[in-house]
Tab-separated table of C-alpha atoms and ligand atoms in Angstrom:
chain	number	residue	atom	x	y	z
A	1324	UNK	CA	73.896	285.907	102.349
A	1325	UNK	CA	72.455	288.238	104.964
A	1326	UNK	CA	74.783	288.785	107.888
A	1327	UNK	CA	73.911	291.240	111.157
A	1328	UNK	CA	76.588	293.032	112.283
A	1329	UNK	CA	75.985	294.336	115.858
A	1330	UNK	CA	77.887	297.472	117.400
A	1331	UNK	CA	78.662	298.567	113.305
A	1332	UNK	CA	78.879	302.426	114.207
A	1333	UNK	CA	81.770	301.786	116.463
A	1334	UNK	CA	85.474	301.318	116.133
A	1335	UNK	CA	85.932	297.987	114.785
A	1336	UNK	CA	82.375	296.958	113.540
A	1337	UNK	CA	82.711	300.153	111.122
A	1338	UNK	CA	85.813	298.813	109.826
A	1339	UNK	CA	84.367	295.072	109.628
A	1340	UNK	CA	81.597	296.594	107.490
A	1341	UNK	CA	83.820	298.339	104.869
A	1342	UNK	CA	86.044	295.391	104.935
A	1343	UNK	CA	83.151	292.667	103.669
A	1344	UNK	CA	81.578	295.127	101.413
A	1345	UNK	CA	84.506	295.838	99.945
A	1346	UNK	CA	85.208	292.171	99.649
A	1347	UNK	CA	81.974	290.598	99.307
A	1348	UNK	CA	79.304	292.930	97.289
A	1349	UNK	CA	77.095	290.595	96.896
A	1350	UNK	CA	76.657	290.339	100.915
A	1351	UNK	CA	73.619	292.506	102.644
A	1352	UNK	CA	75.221	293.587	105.656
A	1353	UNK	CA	72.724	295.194	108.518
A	1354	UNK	CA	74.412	296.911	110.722
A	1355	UNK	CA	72.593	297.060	114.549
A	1356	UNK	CA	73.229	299.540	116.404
A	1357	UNK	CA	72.010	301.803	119.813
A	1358	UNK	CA	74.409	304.592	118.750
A	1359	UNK	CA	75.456	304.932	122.335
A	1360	UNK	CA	78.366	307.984	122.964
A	1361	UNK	CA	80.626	305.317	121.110
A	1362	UNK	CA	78.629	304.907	118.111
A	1363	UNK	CA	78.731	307.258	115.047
A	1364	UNK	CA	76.219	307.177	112.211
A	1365	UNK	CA	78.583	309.780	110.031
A	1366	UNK	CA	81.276	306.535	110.557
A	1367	UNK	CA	79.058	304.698	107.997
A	1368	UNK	CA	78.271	307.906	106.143
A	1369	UNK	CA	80.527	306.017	102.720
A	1370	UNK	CA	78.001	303.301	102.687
A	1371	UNK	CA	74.720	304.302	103.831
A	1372	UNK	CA	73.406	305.130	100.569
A	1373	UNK	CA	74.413	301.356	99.537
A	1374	UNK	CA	71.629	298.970	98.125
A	1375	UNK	CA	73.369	295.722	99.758
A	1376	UNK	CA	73.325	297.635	103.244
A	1377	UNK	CA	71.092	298.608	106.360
A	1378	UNK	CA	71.183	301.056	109.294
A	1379	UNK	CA	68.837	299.873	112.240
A	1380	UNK	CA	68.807	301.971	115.205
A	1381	UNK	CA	68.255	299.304	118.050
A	1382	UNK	CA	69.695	297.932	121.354
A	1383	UNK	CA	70.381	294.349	121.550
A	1384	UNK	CA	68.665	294.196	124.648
A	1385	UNK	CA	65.436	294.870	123.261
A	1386	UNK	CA	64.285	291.163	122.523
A	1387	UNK	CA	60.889	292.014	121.021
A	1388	UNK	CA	63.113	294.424	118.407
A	1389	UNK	CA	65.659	292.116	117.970
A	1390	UNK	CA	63.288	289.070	117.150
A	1391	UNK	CA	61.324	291.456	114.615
A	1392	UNK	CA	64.154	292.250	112.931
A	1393	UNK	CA	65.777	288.782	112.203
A	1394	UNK	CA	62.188	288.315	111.182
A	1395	UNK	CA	62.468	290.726	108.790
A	1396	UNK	CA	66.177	290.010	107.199
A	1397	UNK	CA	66.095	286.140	107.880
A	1398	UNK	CA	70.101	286.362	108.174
A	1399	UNK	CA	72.285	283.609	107.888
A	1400	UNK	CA	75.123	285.105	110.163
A	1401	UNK	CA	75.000	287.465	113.250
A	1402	UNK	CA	78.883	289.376	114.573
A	1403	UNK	CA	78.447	290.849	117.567
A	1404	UNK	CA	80.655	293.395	118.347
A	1405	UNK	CA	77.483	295.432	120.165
A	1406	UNK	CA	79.759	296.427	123.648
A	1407	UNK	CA	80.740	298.857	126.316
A	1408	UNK	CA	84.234	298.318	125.377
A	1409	UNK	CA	86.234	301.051	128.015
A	1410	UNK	CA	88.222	299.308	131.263
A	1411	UNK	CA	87.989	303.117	132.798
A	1412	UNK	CA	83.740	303.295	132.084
A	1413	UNK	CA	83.615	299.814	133.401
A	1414	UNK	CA	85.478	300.990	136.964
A	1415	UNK	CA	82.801	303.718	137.422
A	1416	UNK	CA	80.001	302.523	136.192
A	1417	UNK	CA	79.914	298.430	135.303
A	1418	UNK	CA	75.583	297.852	135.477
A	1419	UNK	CA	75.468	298.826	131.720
A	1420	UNK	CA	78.708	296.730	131.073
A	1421	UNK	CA	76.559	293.733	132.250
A	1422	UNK	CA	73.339	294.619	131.152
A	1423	UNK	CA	75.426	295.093	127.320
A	1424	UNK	CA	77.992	292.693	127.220
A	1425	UNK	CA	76.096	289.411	129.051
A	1426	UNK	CA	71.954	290.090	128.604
A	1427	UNK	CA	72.594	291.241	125.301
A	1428	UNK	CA	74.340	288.639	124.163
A	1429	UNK	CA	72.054	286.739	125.310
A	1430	UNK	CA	68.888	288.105	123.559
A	1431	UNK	CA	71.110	287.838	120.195
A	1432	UNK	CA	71.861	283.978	120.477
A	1433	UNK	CA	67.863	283.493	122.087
A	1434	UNK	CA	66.658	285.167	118.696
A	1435	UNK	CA	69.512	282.729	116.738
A	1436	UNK	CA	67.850	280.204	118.306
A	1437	UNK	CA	64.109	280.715	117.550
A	1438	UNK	CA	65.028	282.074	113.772
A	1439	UNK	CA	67.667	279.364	113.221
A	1440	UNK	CA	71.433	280.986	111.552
A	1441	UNK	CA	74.367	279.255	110.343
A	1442	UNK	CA	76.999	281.255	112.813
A	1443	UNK	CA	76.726	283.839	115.113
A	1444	UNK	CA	79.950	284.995	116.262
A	1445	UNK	CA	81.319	286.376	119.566
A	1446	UNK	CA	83.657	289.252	119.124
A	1447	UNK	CA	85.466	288.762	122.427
A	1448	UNK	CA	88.921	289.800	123.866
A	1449	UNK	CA	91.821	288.559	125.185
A	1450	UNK	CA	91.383	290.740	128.708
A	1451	UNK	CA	89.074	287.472	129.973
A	1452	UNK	CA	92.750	285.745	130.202
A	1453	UNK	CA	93.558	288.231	132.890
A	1454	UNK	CA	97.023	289.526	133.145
A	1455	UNK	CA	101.030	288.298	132.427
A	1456	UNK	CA	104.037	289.434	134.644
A	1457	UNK	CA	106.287	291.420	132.607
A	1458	UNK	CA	109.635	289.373	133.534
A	1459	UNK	CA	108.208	286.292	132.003
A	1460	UNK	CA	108.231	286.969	128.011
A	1461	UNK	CA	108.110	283.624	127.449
A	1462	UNK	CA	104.060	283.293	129.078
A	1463	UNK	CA	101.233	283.899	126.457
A	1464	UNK	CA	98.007	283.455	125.807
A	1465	UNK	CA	96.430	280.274	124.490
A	1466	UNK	CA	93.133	279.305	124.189
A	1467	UNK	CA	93.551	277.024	126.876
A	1468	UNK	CA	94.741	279.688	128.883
A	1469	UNK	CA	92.120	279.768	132.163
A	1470	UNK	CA	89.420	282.722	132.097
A	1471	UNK	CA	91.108	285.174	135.017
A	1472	UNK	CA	89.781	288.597	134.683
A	1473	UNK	CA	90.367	291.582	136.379
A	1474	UNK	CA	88.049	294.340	135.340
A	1475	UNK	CA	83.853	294.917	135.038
A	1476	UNK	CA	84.415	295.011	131.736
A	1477	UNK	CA	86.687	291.853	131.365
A	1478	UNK	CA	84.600	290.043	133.614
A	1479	UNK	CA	81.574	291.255	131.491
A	1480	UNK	CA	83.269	289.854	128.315
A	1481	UNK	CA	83.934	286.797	130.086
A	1482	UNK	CA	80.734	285.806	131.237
A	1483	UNK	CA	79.168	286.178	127.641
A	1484	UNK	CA	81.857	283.824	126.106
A	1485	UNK	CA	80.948	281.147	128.708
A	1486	UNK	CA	77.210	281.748	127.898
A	1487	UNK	CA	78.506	281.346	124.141
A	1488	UNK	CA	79.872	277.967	124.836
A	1489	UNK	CA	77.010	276.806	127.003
A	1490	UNK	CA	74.617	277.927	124.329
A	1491	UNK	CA	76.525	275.743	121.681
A	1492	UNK	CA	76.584	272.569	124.136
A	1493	UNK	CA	72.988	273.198	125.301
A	1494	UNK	CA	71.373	274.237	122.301
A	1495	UNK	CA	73.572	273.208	119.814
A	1496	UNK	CA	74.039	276.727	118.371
A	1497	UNK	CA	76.650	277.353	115.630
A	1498	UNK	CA	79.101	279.746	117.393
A	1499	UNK	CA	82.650	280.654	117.251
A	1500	UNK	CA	84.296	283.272	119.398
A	1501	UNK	CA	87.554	285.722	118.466
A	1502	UNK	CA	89.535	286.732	121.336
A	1503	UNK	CA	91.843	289.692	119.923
A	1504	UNK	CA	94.332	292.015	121.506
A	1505	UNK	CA	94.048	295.787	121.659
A	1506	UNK	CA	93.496	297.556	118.053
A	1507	UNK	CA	94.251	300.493	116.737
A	1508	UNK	CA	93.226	302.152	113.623
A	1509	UNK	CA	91.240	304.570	112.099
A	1510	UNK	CA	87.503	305.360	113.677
A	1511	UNK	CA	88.663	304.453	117.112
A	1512	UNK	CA	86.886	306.697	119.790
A	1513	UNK	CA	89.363	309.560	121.379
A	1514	UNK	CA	88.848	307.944	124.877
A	1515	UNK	CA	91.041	304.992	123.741
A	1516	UNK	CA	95.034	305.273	124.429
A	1517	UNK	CA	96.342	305.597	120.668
A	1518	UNK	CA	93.745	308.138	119.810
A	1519	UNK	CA	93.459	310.256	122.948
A	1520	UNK	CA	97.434	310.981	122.618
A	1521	UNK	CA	97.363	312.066	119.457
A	1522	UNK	CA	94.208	314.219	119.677
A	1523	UNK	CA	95.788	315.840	123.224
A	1524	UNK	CA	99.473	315.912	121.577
A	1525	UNK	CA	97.747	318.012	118.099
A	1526	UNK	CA	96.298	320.108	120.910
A	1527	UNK	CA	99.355	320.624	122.895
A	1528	UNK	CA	97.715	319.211	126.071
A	1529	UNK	CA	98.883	316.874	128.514
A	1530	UNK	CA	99.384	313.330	127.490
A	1531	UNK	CA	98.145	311.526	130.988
A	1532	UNK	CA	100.139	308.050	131.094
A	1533	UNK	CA	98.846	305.862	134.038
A	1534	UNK	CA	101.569	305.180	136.359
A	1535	UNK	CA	104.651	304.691	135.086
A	1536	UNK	CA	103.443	303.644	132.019
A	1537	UNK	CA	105.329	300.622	131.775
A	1538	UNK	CA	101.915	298.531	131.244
A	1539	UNK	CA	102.603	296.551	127.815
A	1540	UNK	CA	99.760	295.878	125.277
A	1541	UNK	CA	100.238	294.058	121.863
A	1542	UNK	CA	98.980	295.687	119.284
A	1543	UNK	CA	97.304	294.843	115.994
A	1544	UNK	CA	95.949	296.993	112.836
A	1545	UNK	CA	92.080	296.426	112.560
A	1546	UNK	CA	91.662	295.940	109.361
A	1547	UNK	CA	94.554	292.236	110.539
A	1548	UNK	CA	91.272	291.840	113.084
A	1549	UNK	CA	88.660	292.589	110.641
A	1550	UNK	CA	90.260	289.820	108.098
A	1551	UNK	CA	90.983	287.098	110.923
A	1552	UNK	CA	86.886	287.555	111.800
A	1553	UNK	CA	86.450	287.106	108.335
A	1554	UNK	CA	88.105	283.696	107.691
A	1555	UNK	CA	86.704	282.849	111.089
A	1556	UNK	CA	83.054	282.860	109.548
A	1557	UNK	CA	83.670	281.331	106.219
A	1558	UNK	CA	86.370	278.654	107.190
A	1559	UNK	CA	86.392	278.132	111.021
A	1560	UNK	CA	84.993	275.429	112.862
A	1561	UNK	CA	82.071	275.562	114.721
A	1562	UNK	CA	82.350	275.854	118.523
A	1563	UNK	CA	85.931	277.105	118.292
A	1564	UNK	CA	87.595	279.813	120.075
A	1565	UNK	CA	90.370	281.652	118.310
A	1566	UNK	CA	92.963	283.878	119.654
A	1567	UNK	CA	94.140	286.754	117.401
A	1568	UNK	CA	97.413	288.902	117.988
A	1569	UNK	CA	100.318	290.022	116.052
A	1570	UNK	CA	103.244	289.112	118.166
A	1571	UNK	CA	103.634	292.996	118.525
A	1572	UNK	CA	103.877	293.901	122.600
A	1573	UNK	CA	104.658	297.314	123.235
A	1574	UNK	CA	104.901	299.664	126.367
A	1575	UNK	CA	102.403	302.471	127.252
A	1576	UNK	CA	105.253	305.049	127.732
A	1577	UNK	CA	107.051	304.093	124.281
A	1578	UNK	CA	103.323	304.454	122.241
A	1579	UNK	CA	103.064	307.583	123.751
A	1580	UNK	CA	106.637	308.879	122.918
A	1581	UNK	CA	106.520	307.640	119.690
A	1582	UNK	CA	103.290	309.383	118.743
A	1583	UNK	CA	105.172	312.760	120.000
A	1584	UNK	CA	108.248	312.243	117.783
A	1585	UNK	CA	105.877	311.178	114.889
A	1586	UNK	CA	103.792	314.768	115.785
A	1587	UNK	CA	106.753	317.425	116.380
A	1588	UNK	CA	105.776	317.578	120.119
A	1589	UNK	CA	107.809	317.383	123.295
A	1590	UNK	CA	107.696	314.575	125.358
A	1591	UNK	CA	107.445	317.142	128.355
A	1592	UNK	CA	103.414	317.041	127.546
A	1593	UNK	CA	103.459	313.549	128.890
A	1594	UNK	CA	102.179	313.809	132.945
A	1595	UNK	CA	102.232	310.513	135.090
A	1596	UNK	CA	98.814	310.115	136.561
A	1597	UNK	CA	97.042	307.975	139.322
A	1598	UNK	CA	97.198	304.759	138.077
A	1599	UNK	CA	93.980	302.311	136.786
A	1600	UNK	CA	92.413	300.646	139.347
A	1601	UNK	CA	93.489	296.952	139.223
A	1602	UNK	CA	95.908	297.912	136.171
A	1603	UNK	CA	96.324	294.805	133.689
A	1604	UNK	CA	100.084	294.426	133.576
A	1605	UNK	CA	100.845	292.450	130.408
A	1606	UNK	CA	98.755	291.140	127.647
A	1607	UNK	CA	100.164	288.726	124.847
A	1608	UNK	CA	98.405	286.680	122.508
A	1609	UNK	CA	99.400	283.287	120.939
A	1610	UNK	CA	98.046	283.094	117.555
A	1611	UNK	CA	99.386	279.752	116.562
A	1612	UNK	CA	96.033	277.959	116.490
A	1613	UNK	CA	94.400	280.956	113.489
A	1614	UNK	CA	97.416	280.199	112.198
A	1615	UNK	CA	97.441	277.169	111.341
A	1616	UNK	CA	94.139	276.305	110.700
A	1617	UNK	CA	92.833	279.195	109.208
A	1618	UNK	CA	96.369	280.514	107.114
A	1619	UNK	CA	95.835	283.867	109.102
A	1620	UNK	CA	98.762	286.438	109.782
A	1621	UNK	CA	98.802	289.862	110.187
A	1622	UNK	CA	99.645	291.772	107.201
A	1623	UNK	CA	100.564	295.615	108.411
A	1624	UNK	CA	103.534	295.894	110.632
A	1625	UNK	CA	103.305	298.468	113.313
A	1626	UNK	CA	105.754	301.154	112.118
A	1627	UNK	CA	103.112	301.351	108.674
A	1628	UNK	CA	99.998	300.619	110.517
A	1629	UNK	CA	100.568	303.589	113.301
A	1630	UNK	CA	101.699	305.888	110.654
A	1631	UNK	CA	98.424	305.198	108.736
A	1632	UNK	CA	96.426	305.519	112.059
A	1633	UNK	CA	98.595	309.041	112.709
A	1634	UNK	CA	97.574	310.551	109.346
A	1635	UNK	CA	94.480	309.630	109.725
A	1636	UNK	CA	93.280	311.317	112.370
A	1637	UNK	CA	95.414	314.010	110.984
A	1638	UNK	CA	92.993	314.111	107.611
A	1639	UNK	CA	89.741	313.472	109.811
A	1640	UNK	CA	89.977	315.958	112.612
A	1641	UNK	CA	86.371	316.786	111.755
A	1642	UNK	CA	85.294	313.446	112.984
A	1643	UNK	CA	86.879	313.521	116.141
A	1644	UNK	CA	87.098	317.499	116.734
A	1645	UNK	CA	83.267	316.615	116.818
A	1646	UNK	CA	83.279	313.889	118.836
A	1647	UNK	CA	85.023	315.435	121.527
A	1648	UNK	CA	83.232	318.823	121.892
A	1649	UNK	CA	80.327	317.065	123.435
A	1650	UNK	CA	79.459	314.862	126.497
A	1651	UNK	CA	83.107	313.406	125.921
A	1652	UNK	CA	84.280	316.840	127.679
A	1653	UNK	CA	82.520	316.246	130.910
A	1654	UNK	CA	83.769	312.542	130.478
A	1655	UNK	CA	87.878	313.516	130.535
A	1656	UNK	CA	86.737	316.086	133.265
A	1657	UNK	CA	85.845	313.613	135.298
A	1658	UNK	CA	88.350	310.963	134.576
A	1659	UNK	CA	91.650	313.156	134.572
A	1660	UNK	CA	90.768	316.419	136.590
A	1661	UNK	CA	92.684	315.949	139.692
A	1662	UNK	CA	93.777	312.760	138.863
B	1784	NAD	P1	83.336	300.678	120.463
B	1784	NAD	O1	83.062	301.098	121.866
B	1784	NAD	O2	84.110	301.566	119.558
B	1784	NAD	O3	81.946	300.371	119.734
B	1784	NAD	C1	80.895	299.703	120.339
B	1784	NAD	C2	79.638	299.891	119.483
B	1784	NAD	O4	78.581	299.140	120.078
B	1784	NAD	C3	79.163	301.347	119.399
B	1784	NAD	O5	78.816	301.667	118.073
B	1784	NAD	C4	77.933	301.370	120.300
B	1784	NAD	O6	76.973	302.332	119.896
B	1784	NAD	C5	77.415	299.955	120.141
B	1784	NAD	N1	76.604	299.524	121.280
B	1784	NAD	C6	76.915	299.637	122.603
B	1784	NAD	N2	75.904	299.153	123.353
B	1784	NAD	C7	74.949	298.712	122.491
B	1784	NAD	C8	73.681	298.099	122.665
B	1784	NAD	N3	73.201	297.844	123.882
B	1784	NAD	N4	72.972	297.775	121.568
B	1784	NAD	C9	73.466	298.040	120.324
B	1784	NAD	N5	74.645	298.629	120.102
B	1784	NAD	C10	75.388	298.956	121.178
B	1784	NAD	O7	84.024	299.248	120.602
B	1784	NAD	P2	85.160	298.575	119.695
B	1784	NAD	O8	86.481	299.000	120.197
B	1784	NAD	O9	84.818	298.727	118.280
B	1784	NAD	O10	84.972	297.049	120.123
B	1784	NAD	C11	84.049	296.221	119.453
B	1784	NAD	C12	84.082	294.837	120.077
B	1784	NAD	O11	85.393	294.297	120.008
B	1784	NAD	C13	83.703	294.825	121.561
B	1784	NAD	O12	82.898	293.711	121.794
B	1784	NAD	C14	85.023	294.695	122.289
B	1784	NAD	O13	84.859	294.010	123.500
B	1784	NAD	C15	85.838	293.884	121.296
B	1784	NAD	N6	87.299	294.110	121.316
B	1784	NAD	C16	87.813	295.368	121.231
B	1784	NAD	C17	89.204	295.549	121.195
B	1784	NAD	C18	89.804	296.931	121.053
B	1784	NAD	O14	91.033	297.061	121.126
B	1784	NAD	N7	89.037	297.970	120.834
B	1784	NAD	C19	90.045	294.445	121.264
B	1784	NAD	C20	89.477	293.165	121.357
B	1784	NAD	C21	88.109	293.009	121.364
B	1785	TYD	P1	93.023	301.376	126.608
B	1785	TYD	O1	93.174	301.996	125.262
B	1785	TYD	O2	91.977	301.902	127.528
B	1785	TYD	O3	92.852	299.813	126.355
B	1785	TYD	P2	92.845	298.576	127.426
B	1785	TYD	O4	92.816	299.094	128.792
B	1785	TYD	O5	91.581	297.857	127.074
B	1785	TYD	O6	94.084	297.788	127.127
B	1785	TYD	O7	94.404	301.489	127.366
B	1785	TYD	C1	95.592	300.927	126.838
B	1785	TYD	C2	96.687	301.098	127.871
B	1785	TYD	O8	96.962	302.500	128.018
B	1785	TYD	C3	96.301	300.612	129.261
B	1785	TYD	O9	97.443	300.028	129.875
B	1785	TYD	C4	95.903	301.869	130.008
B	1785	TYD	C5	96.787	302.943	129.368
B	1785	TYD	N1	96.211	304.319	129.324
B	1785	TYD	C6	96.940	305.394	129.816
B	1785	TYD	O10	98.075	305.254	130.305
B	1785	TYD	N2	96.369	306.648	129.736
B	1785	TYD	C7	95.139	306.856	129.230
B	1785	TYD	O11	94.677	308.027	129.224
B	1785	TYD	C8	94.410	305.747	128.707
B	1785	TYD	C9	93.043	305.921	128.110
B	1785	TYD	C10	94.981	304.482	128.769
């Protein structure tokens, strides 16, 4: 079993990869990757040396690549998690979000095609539902709920599921699709909400919360993510679209306080800033359907799983402390000076 895992250096592709090594040795797993600012090759530094494993520098837009290389491995499965994943990046600059997210998508299933694989699955997100007021707790989302999206990056994610579907219809190509809520976790880049606080709170700087920071997102460990994709590929059907959440919606304003308590540091570091630009208000998943198909539930509650994600960072401030002293400076320059 050869399987391709696109976008492996970031956040949740690195954490994918440990997870089916880990669980599957006898796997090859080539990770695909352009190591954009959001990839990081010393991520994967535990398993590089691995027999079972591949690093292949390469952007899934570049179809003559791509082609050589399932040429090359022959593999039976292909996850794409290859993205720009950042709403903010996507509000300044969305060409690469389309160019990314929809024409590389695109080359991935056109090299499927002409190769021939068992699955390749769409690691999508539950943004392309759009938004939920906050006084209706009862709304979530299904996956019948319609596609509604509000930013160049949702809209991005959006158009490559439909191209999914129509490439499954058309072509008859084994796909499934996993639309997940927001993850946290260990390897997730600084410019993300969970990891930005912390790494401004250990460095006593100002923790900017958009607007009044009563946005609510619901939040699930990656490693829950990383196991739902899992059982997705070995039991789910083909053609299938699968919501995954934890039942676990929380406020902006109360991540960010609870990170200060859990760090010693004042809640007088937090600064309400210009809001986002066409701010999602509410996101909730319904994960009845994983659920009863596919057994899934999330196994790390959110008092252990930030905790974990808290220390973390706390025992890897090399990895980010590097991360951050680059290009990402001119990045929060831009994005929070004057803001
Ligand atoms: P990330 O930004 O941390 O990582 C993206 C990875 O893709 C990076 O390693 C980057 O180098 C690589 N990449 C970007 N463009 C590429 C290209 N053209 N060719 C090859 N590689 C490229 O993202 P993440 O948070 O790990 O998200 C992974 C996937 O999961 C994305 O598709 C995202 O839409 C989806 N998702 C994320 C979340 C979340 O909370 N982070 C939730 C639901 C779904
Ligand atoms: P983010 O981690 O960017 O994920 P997404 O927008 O995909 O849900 O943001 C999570 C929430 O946190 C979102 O409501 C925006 C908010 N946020 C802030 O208040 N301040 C920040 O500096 C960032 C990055 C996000």
């Amino acid at each position: 079993m050869t399987i391709i895992v696109t976008g492996g250096a970031g956040f949740i592709g690195s954490n994918f990869i440990f997870h089916m090594m880990k669980k599957y040795p006898d796997y090859r797993i080539v990770c695909l990757d352009s190591l954009t600012y959001a990839g990081n090759l010393s991520t994967l530094k535990s398993v590089m040396d691995k027999e079972n494993f591949r690093f292949v520098k390469m952007d899934i837009c570049d179809r003559e690549a791509v082609y050589k290389l399932f040429e090359e491995e022959k593999p039976n499965i292909i996850v794409n998690f290859a993205a720009e994943s950042h709403v903010d990046r996507s509000i300044e600059n969305p060409g690469i979000f389309l160019e990314t997210n929809i024409m590389g998508t695109a080359v991935l299933m056109d090299a499927c095609r002409k190769y021939g694989i068992d699955r390749f699955h769409q690691v999508s997100t539950d943004e392309v539902y759009g938004d939920l007021p906050l006084d209706r707790p009862d709304l979530l989302f299904t996956e019948n709920t319609p596609i509604h999206t509000s930013s160049p990056y949702s809209s991005s994610k959006a158009a490559a599921d439909l191209l999914v579907l129509a490439y499954h219809r058309t072509f008859g190509l084994p796909v499934s699709i996993s639309r997940c809520s927001n993850n946290y976790g260990p390897y997730q880049f600084p410019e993300k909400l969970i990891p930005l606080m912390i790494a401004n709170a250990l460095a006593d700087k100002e923790l900017p919360v958009y607007g009044e920071g009563l946005n609510v997102r619901d939040w699930l460990y990656v490693e829950d993510h990383c196991k739902a994709i899992d059982l997705i590929l070995h039991k789910g059907k083909v053609g299938e679209v699968y919501n995954i959440g934890g039942h676990n919606e929380m406020r902006n304003i109360d991540i960010v306080t609870l990170i200060c308590d859990a760090l010693n540091k004042p809640t007088s570091l937090i600064k309400h800033v210009t809001d986002r630009k066409g701010h999602d208000m509410r996101y909730a998943i319904d994960p009845t359907k994983i659920h009863n198909e596919l057994g899934w539930l999330p196994e790390t509650k959110f008092a252990d799983g930030i905790k974990l994600t808290i220390q973390w960072y706390l025992d890897n401030k090399e990895w980010w402390e590097t991360i951050i002293s680059g290009e990402y400076q001119n990045y929060y320059k831009e994005m929070y000076e004057n803001r």
